[in-house]
PDB file of C-alpha atoms and ligand atoms in Angstrom:
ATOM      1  CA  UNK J   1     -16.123 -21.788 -13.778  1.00 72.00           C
ATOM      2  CA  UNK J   2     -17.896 -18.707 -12.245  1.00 67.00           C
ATOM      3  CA  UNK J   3     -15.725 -15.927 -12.632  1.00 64.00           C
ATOM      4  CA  UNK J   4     -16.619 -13.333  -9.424  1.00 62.00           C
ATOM      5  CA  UNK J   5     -16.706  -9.326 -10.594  1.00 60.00           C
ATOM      6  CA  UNK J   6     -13.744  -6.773 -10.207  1.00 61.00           C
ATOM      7  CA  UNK J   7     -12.680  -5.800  -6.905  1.00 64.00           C
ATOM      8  CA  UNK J   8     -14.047  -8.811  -4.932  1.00 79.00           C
ATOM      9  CA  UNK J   9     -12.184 -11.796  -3.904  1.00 88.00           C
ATOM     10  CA  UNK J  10     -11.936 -14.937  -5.719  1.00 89.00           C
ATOM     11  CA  UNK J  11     -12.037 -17.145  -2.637  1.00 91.00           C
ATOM     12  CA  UNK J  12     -11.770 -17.098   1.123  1.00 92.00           C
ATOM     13  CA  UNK J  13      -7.850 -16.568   2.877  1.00 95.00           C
ATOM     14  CA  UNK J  14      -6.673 -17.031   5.796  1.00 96.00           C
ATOM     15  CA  UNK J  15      -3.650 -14.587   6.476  1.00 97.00           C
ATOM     16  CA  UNK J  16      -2.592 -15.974  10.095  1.00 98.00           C
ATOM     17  CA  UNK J  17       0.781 -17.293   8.745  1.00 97.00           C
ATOM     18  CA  UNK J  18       1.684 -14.054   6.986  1.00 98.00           C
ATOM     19  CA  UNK J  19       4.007 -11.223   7.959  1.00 98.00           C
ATOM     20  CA  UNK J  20       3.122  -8.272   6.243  1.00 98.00           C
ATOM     21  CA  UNK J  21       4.711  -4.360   5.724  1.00 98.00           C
ATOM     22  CA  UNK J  22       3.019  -1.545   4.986  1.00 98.00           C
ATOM     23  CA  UNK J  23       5.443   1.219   4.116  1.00 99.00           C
ATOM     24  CA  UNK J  24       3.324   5.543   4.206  1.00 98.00           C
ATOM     25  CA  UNK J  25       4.354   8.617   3.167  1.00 98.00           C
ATOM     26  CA  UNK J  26       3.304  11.239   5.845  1.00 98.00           C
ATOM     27  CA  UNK J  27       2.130  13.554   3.442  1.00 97.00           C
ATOM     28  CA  UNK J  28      -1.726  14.279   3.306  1.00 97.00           C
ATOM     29  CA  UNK J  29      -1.664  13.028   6.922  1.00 98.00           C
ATOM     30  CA  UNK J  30      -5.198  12.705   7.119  1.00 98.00           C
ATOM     31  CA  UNK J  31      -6.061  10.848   4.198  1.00 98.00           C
ATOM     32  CA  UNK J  32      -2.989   8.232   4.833  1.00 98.00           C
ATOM     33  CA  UNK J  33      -4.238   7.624   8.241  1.00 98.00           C
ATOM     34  CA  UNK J  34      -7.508   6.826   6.817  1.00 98.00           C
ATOM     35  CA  UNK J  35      -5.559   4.624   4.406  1.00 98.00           C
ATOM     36  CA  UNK J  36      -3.515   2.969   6.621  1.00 98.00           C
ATOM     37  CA  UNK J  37      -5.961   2.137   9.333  1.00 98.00           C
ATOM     38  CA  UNK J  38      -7.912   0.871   6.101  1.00 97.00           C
ATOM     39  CA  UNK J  39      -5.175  -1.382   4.927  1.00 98.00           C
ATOM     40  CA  UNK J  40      -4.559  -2.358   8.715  1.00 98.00           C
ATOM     41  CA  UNK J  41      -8.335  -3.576   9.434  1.00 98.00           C
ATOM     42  CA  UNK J  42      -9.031  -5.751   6.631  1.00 97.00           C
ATOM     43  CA  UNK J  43      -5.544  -7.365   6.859  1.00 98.00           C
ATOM     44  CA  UNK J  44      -6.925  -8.481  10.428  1.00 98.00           C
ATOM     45  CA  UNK J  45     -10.305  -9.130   9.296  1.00 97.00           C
ATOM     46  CA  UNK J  46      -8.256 -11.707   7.169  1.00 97.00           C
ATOM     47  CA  UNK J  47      -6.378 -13.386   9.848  1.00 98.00           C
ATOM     48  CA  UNK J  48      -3.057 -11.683   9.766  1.00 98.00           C
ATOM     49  CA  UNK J  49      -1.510 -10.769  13.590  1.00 98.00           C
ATOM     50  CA  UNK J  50      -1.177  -7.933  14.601  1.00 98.00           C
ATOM     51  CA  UNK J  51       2.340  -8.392  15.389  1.00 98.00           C
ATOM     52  CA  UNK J  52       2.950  -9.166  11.688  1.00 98.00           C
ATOM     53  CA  UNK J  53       2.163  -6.450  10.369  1.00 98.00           C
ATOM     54  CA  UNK J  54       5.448  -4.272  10.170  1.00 98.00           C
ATOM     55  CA  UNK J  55       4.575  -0.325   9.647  1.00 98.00           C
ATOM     56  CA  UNK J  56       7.030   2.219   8.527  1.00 98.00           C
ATOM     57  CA  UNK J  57       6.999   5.821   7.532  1.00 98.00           C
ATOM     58  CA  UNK J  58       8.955   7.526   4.773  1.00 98.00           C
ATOM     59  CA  UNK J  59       8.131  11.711   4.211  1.00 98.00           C
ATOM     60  CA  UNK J  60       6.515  11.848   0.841  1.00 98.00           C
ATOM     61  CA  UNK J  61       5.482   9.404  -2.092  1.00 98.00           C
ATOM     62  CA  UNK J  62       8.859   9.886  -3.742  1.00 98.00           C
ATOM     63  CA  UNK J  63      10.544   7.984  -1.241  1.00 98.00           C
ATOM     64  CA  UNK J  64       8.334   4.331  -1.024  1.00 98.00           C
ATOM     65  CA  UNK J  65      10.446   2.730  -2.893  1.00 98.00           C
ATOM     66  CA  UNK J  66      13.577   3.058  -1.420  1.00 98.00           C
ATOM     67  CA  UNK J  67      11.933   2.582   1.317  1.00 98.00           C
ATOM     68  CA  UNK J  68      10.180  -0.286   0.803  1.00 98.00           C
ATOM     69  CA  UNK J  69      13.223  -2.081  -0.318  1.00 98.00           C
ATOM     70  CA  UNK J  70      15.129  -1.301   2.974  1.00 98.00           C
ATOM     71  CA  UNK J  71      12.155  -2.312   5.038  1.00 98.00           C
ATOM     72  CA  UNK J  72      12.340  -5.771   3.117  1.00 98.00           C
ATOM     73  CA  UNK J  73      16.041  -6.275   3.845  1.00 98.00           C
ATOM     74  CA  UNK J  74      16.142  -5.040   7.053  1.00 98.00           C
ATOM     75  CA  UNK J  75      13.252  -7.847   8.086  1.00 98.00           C
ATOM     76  CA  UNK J  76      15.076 -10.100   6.354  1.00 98.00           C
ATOM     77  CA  UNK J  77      18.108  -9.651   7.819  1.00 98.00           C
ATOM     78  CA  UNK J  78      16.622 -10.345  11.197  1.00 98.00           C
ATOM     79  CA  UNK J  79      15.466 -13.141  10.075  1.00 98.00           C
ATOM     80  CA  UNK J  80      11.435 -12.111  10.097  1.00 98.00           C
ATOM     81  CA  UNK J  81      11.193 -11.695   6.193  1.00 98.00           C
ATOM     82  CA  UNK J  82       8.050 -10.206   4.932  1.00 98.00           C
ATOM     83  CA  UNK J  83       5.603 -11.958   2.904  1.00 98.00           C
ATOM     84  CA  UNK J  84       4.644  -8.968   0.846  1.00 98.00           C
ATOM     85  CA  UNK J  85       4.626  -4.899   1.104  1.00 98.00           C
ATOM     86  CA  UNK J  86       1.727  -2.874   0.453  1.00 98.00           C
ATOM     87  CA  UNK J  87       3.455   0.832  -0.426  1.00 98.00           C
ATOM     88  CA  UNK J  88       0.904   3.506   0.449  1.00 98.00           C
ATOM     89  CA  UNK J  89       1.350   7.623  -0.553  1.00 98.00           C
ATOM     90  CA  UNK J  90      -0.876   9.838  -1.746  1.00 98.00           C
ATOM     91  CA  UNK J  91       0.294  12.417  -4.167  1.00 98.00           C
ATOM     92  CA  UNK J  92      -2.364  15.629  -4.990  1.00 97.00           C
ATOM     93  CA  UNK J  93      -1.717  17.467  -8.099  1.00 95.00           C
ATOM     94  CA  UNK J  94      -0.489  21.065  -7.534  1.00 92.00           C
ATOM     95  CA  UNK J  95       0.289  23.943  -9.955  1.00 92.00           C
ATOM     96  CA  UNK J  96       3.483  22.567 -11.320  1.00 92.00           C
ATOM     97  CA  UNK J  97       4.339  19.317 -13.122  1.00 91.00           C
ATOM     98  CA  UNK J  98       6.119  17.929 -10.135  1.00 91.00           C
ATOM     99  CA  UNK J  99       2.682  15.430  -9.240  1.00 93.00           C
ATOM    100  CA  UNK J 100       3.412  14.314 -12.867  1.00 92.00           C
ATOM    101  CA  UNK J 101       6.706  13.812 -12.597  1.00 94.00           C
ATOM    102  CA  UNK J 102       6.595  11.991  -8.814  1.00 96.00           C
ATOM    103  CA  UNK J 103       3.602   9.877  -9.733  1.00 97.00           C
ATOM    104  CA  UNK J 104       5.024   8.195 -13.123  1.00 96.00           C
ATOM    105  CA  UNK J 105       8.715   8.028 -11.275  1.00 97.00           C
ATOM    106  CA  UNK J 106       7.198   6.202  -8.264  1.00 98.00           C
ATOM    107  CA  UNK J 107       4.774   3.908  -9.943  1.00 98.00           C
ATOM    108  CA  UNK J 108       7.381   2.417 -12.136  1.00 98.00           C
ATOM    109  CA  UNK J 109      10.043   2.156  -9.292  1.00 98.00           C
ATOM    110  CA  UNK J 110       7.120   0.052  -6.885  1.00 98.00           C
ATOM    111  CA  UNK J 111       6.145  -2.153 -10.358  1.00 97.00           C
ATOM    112  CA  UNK J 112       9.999  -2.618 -11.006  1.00 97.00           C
ATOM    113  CA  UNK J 113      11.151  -3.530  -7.287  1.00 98.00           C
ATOM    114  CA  UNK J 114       8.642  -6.687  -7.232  1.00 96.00           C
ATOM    115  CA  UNK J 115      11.590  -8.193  -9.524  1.00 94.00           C
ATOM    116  CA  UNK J 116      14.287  -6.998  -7.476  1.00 96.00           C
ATOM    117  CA  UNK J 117      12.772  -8.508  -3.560  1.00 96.00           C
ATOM    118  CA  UNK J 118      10.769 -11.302  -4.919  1.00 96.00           C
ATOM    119  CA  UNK J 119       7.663 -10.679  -2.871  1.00 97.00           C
ATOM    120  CA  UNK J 120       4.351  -9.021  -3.878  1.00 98.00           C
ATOM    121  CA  UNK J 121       4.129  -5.204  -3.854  1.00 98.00           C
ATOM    122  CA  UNK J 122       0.981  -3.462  -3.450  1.00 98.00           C
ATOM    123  CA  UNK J 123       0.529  -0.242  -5.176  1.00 98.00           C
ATOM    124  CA  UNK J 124      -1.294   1.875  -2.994  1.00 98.00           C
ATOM    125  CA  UNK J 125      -0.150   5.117  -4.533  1.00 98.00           C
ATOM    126  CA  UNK J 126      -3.303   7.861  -4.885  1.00 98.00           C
ATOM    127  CA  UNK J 127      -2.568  10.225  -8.138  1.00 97.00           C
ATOM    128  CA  UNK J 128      -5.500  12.813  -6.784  1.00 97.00           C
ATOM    129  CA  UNK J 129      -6.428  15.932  -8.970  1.00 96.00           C
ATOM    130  CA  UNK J 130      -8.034  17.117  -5.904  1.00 96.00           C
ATOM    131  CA  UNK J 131      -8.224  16.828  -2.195  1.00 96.00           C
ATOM    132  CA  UNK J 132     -11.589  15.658  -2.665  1.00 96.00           C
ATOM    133  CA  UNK J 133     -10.858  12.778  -4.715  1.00 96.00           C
ATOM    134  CA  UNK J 134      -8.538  11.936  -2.272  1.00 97.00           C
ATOM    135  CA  UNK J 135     -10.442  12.071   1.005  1.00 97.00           C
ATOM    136  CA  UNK J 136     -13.379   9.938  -0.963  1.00 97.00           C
ATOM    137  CA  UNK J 137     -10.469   7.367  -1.921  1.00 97.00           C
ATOM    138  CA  UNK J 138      -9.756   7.253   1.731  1.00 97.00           C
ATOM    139  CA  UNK J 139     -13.374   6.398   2.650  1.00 96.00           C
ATOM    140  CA  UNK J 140     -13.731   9.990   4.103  1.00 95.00           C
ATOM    141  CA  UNK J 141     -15.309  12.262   2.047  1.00 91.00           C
ATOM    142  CA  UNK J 142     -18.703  14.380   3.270  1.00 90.00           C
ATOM    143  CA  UNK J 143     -21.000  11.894   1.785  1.00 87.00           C
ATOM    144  CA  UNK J 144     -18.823   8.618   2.215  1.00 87.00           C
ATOM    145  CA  UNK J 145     -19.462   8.069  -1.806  1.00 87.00           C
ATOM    146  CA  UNK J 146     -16.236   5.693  -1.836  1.00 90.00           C
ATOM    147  CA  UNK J 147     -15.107   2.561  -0.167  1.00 93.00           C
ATOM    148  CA  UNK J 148     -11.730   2.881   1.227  1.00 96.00           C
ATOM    149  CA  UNK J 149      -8.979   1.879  -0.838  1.00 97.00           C
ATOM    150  CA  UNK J 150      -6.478   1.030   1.864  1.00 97.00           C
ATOM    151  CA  UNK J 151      -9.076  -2.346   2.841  1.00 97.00           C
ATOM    152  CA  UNK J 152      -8.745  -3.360  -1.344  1.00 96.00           C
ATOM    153  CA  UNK J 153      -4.833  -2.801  -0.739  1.00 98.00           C
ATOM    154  CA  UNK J 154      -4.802  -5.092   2.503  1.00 98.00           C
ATOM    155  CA  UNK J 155      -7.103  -7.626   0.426  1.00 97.00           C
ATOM    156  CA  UNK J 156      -4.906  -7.541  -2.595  1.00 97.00           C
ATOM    157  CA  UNK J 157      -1.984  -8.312  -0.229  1.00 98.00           C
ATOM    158  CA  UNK J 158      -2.961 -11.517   1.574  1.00 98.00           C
ATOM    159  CA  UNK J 159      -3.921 -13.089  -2.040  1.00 97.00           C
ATOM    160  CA  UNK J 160      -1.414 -12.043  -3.709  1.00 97.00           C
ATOM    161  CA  UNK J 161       0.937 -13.892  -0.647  1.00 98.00           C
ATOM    162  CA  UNK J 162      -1.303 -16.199  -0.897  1.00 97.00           C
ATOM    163  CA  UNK J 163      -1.685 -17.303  -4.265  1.00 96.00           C
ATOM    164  CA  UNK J 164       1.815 -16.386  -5.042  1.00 94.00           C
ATOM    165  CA  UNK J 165       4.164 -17.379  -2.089  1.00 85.00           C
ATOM    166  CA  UNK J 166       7.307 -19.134  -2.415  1.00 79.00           C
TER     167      UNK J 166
HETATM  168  O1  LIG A 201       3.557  12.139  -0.886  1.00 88.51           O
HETATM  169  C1  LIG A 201       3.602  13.246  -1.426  1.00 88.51           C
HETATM  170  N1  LIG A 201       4.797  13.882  -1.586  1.00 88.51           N
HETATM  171  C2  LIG A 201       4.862  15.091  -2.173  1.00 88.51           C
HETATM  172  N2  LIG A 201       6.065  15.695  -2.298  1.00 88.51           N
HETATM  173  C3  LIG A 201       7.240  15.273  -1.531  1.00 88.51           C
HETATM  174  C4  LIG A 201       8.034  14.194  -2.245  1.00 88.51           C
HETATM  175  O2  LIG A 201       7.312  12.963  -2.250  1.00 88.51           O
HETATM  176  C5  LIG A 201       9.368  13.952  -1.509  1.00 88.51           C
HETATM  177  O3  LIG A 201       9.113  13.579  -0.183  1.00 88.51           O
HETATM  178  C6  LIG A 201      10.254  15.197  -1.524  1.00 88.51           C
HETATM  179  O4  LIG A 201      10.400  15.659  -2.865  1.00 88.51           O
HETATM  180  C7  LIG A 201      11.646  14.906  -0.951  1.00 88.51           C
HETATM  181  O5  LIG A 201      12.270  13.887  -1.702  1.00 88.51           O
HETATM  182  C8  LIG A 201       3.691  15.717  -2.648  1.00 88.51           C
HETATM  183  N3  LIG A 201       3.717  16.983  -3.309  1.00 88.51           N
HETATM  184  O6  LIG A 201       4.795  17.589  -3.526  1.00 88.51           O
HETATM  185  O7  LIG A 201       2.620  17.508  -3.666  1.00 88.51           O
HETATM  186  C9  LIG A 201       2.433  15.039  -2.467  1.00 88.51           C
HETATM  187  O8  LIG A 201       1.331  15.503  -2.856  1.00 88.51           O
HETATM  188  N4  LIG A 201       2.446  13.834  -1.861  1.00 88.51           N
END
């Protein structure tokens, strides 16, 4: 069995019958626009509609996963439930502990909610040291010395829905 390296997908998927969120903090504008738009064009690039793919906005990080889990419900309650989340933020590490504090809260609330709704959640939460790590995590750094994360994010999400669907 050939076992393909980290980061790259283990087969082709086709995404056309999924409905997928993506919930962003507005914080760091420019670098979650990069993200988003990331997330957004390899979800299509993967078959998923654009009419499927349900965008919401929350102020900061610390707020995904509330959220999240009231973008869930509210799809489901009209009766066009999502087929998995992808939770995007990007938190940059300032002179006080609150990055430290925000990041550890946030991550564990988006791991734990997966239990709670039942459908994947992507972690697309950047913990940056510096704006520079950021914009390269974004794909849009000077020297373009990163790959976007937001197109891994939108990847991870059609497997995991996927692989992992009801
Ligand atoms: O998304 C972020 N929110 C941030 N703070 C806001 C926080 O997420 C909440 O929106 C706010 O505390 C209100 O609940 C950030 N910093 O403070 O640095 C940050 O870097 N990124």
């Amino acid at each position: 069995m050939a076992v393909k390296g980290l980061g790259q997908l283990d087969r082709e998927y086709n995404g056309a019958h999924l409905r997928v969120g993506i919930v962003h903090a507005r914080w760091n504008a420019v670098v979650i626009e990069a993200l988003v738009n990331g997330a957004i064009k390899k979800l299509r690039s993967m078959g998923v509609e654009e009419k499927n793919i349900i965008l919401e906005s929350v102020p900061g990080s610390y707020e995904l996963p509330w959220g999240s889990k009231r973008l869930i419900d509210r799809q489901k309650k009209q009766g066009e439930p999502l087929d998995v989340i992808i939770s995007i933020g990007t938190l940059i590490k300032g002179s006080t502990m609150h990055f430290e504090y925000i990041a550890d809260a946030v991550t564990k609330a988006l791991m734990g909610l997966q239990d709670k709704v039942e459908i994947p959640v992507i972690f697309g939460l950047l913990t940056c040291m510096t704006e520079e790590q950021a914009f390269a995590r974004a794909g849009i750094d000077e020297g373009h010395t990163m790959h976007n994360h937001g197109e891994d994010w939108g990847a991870a999400a059609v497997e995991m829905a996927s692989k992992f669907g009801p």
